[in-house]
Amino acid sequence: MPGVLIKTGLKRQGWLAILFLVIVSSNPSLQAQKYYDLVRNFPANTPFNEVQQVVNNYYNTQPDKGRGSDYKHWKRYEWWASRHLNESGILENAPRRNAEVLASLNGAFIESTNASWAPVGPTSISNGLDDLGRVVCIAFHPTLANTFYIGTPAGGLWKTTDGGASYTPLSDNLPGLGVASIVIHPASPNTIFILTGDGNASHRGHYMKEHGTGLYKSTDGGITWQETGMSWAYSSITFGYKLMMHPNDPDMLMAATSEGFWRSFDAGSTWTQSASLAGIEITDFEFDPNSGARMYACGYSGNFYLSTDTGRTWSTVNIGAGSPDRMEIAVTPDATGYVYVVAGPAYESGGTFYYRGFYRSTNNGIAGSWSMLNNTPNILGYNNSGNDDVSQTWRNISLYISPTNFQSIIAGGCFIWKSSNGGSSFTKSSGSIHADNHFIVKHPLNSDLYSGCDGGLYRSTDGGTTWTNITTGLQITQYYRIAGTPKTFSLLLCGAQDNGQDRRSGTSAFTNVTGADGMDNAINSVDNDIMYACIQNGYMYKATDGLNFSDGIITQPTAGDDYWVTNVILHPQDPDTVYFGGSGGIRRSFNGGSTWTSIGSSGERYLAQGVSNSNRMYAASDLVSSGLTIQMSTNVNDASPTWTTISGGDVDYPAAASGKFITSMTVNPDNSLEMWFCLSGYFAGQKVYRTTNGGTDWDNMSGSLPNLPIHCIAFEDNDGAPGGAVYVGTEIGVFYRDNSMSDWRPFSNLLPNSPVTDLYIYKSGGTNLITASTFGRGLWRSSTYSECTADITVSGVLDGYRQFEASNSITSTNTVSGGVGTEIYMKAGNYVDLTEGFRAIASNGFFKAWIGNCGVGGIPNPNRLANNFILTQPDDLVLSPLSPVTGQREGMQRIVSGDHQLVFNVTGSVPVNIILEDANGERLAFLLRDKLPPGQYSLTLKKQESHAEELFLVTQINGERKKYKL
């Protein structure tokens, strides 16, 4: 990038991708066992409601105590997946969708610079173990013992340089924050690779929480990232499991993915799939410590595989374990030719299953060299004695063999077990460590062991006998809901997946107050020591001292309510009046939860109550068959409230569809007749709706919000100046609008690309703050929206998505440094001055500065390209392969009048980029960004209306860039 830009203009390099969905039809084969057996049999294009019906029907036949821990995992997954369905009701690749949206926005919108989000925590839990979130992989610096990197499934990549005393996030700007595996170059440690997605949440099939976008590479220690040749298409359901570098050739990379085993010989630029493992979900592989050509692998096929040609071809080896659910492989240089496998359970006919056992080969993994050393106790289960039949190997399994003593073995499942006799017997470790273990590895520069689990990262300095939690400093918690109080901005109650309810009282060190999965919550606005906290399935707890919820369990509104996230709200003037909305309808208590009365309606999706008129309540149900049902009561505090259905009946009200439901509602605190709600899913133009007269009429307020799930919505009490001040939380940040604006404006400066699940606004004494909970990066806080300031000075290093706006001037001395995910925009009324010291050095980013009125505009429609020229996707964008033609030049062959048709050849399996630009070289849209196989293709761009401005098509095919005038 050039180094200086004065007053106004645009210089850039690089772009993000818009990729296109391909749906393949197939039919599932069902086998009613546990839910993950059912899920694994569904192909990725199965409508999710079919999956739900089969799995929930299965659990409805099981007694509560017979459901086991897998029911909890199913409900977690069901909650998340149901919010990410497209118009066909099929689960989408959320990170790739995020990448598409981020690329299409192109900076034509601006946000107020006072939206400067800062992390709130938690970075530690003060009353015990720092159970902050899941850690699934680790990689060590080759020469600096205190420097290592860890990966999380929803919080991205983190780096420590002080042995785990503190951490720095490195991937907040990427479109997805799931990291499955990390590799560091042994001679150039600033070169780092991360494999994305979360294979450990795949549920043994294509359905999962976190898809991947491919493999990213950094050459500056994780500061900036670039895409590699492993860039999974928008239509892909691929996710990663493991990445390794060849022990003798750092340019040779190997990757285990849900779509097989892949090899690269040029440091990730190009990849080749091993044909013999094509289509097999490979979960683990290892190099033989004595031979770089010999490799071992396993996957969800239930088989063990052996390669003697560096992974090019593989043979299947029967190790005698039957067809285990999942295996983990380990080798050690201390025992030449020895290969070890721990084999997870598999179901037999009749529904029984058991731990398959611990196996060893004494001759390089070949057939006939395997024996089972033991299969009892069950070292993968929950029972301390190992006499249960439980495991969750589809989610977590690990195996470690000491490199200096092959008799010393550690295996991890739900807990950690040790063997000192080569695996002939195991005993459960007495060391304190969180459940659900994902890896156990030895630091290559010392004798320390590291373990990643659902609670974070642990270290052992005595061979695994005792463990120390070193998670403090990681902000990776996945929150569902948060609650605050008008008495103090520092007090928050937060419901976290897998780690209960956390209380914040003013620092980043939170206090854990309940276990299980934390859900909705509420704080008494008069007496802040009175709190209500829900866990999964509607169980509610109460504290009267702000801490001891275990001593204050209240009478359950609906015992064992089967809805995952139930809703609790308190009366705005009388907080002893509590309302509970679950699948069994709305319950009300006038005495703080001691007794409950059913008051009708069905509020399992959401509840919202008026502040100016607390007799008015809105309730959203889960009844898709009867539409996106909203009922309203105008006498909710009466003995027998009445309810009226106010949804539907208006042309602007959204039509019911599978995968479309209300995720949140908010009421104007100054006018209870004005209520807004937002929707799940990928339904273009159907994001946010409003009524200003209690449901008689409805307005579609979606504007040009990106086509992503909207998880939450909050109304700011501005006393009507301006009115309609509303914020929404999406997959990629927060957006804002009020009645003075014609559209939404991004409000996400410094906020990572993590789903925003809830919003809480605090306003008191001139302090106006908005807090966002995220599903993977904890809590964040910013001042609320305000109009532009006159002058701004920007300094320091900028990366990620940053927008700055001033009514008069912006002066910048900063350095723009970033790769994938970096786009910087500066807009001022009179001038943008990039003074001495300004540098733009991003290798794959985007920078723009220009003159424009402050506070004008919103989010442009990314489909409107220039004046009257309109591109509608996907119907007006047709890409079709032609019969191969030889002897023609590569690139675009012709442009015909009317519709624009491009004919081009692809000589290898390479990325193809086709971009629409204006006369100034500004990117208007991506028409195509995909990796196509060799052949000749025709792309038709339909021109609906004439356009006044000059437009250009830019092609990048087979590494050659060409520009053509339309």
PDB file of N, CA and C in Angstrom, residues 98 206 256 281 297 398 416 445 632 669 700 866 937 941 955 963:
ATOM      1  N   ASN A  98     -20.609 -14.671   7.602  1.00  0.00           N
ATOM      2  CA  ASN A  98     -20.047 -13.441   8.157  1.00  0.00           C
ATOM      3  C   ASN A  98     -19.021 -12.843   7.207  1.00  0.00           C
ATOM      4  N   HIS A 206     -22.333 -33.798  10.141  1.00  0.00           N
ATOM      5  CA  HIS A 206     -22.166 -32.490   9.532  1.00  0.00           C
ATOM      6  C   HIS A 206     -22.806 -31.374  10.348  1.00  0.00           C
ATOM      7  N   ALA A 256      -6.258 -32.786   8.990  1.00  0.00           N
ATOM      8  CA  ALA A 256      -7.394 -33.687   9.162  1.00  0.00           C
ATOM      9  C   ALA A 256      -8.649 -32.838   9.267  1.00  0.00           C
ATOM     10  N   GLU A 281     -14.384 -38.579   7.692  1.00  0.00           N
ATOM     11  CA  GLU A 281     -14.141 -37.542   8.695  1.00  0.00           C
ATOM     12  C   GLU A 281     -12.946 -37.960   9.549  1.00  0.00           C
ATOM     13  N   ALA A 297      -3.568 -42.732  11.237  1.00  0.00           N
ATOM     14  CA  ALA A 297      -4.746 -41.859  11.263  1.00  0.00           C
ATOM     15  C   ALA A 297      -5.968 -42.650  11.691  1.00  0.00           C
ATOM     16  N   SER A 398      -8.434 -37.578  24.650  1.00  0.00           N
ATOM     17  CA  SER A 398      -7.024 -37.229  24.536  1.00  0.00           C
ATOM     18  C   SER A 398      -6.174 -38.397  25.021  1.00  0.00           C
ATOM     19  N   ILE A 416      -9.283 -37.192  33.838  1.00  0.00           N
ATOM     20  CA  ILE A 416      -7.944 -37.643  33.490  1.00  0.00           C
ATOM     21  C   ILE A 416      -7.607 -38.913  34.274  1.00  0.00           C
ATOM     22  N   LEU A 445      10.270 -27.779  25.473  1.00  0.00           N
ATOM     23  CA  LEU A 445      11.485 -27.189  26.043  1.00  0.00           C
ATOM     24  C   LEU A 445      11.661 -27.474  27.527  1.00  0.00           C
ATOM     25  N   MET A 632     -50.523  -9.871  23.489  1.00  0.00           N
ATOM     26  CA  MET A 632     -50.368  -8.706  24.348  1.00  0.00           C
ATOM     27  C   MET A 632     -51.471  -8.716  25.401  1.00  0.00           C
ATOM     28  N   PRO A 669     -39.505   2.702  26.680  1.00  0.00           N
ATOM     29  CA  PRO A 669     -39.799   2.953  28.098  1.00  0.00           C
ATOM     30  C   PRO A 669     -40.725   4.140  28.318  1.00  0.00           C
ATOM     31  N   ASN A 700     -41.821  -2.819   8.906  1.00  0.00           N
ATOM     32  CA  ASN A 700     -40.565  -3.536   8.727  1.00  0.00           C
ATOM     33  C   ASN A 700     -39.431  -2.531   8.837  1.00  0.00           C
ATOM     34  N   ALA A 866     -24.398   0.855  -8.586  1.00  0.00           N
ATOM     35  CA  ALA A 866     -24.114   2.201  -9.073  1.00  0.00           C
ATOM     36  C   ALA A 866     -25.362   2.757  -9.734  1.00  0.00           C
ATOM     37  N   TYR A 937     -15.982 -21.871 -18.156  1.00  0.00           N
ATOM     38  CA  TYR A 937     -17.173 -21.428 -17.462  1.00  0.00           C
ATOM     39  C   TYR A 937     -17.776 -20.217 -18.153  1.00  0.00           C
ATOM     40  N   LEU A 941     -24.213 -11.843 -16.081  1.00  0.00           N
ATOM     41  CA  LEU A 941     -24.646 -10.769 -15.197  1.00  0.00           C
ATOM     42  C   LEU A 941     -25.772 -10.030 -15.891  1.00  0.00           C
ATOM     43  N   THR A 955     -11.197  -9.336 -13.355  1.00  0.00           N
ATOM     44  CA  THR A 955     -11.078 -10.783 -13.174  1.00  0.00           C
ATOM     45  C   THR A 955      -9.695 -11.118 -12.663  1.00  0.00           C
ATOM     46  N   LYS A 963      -8.830  -6.129 -16.381  1.00  0.00           N
ATOM     47  CA  LYS A 963      -9.908  -5.180 -16.135  1.00  0.00           C
ATOM     48  C   LYS A 963     -10.587  -4.858 -17.452  1.00  0.00           C
TER      49      LYS A 963
END
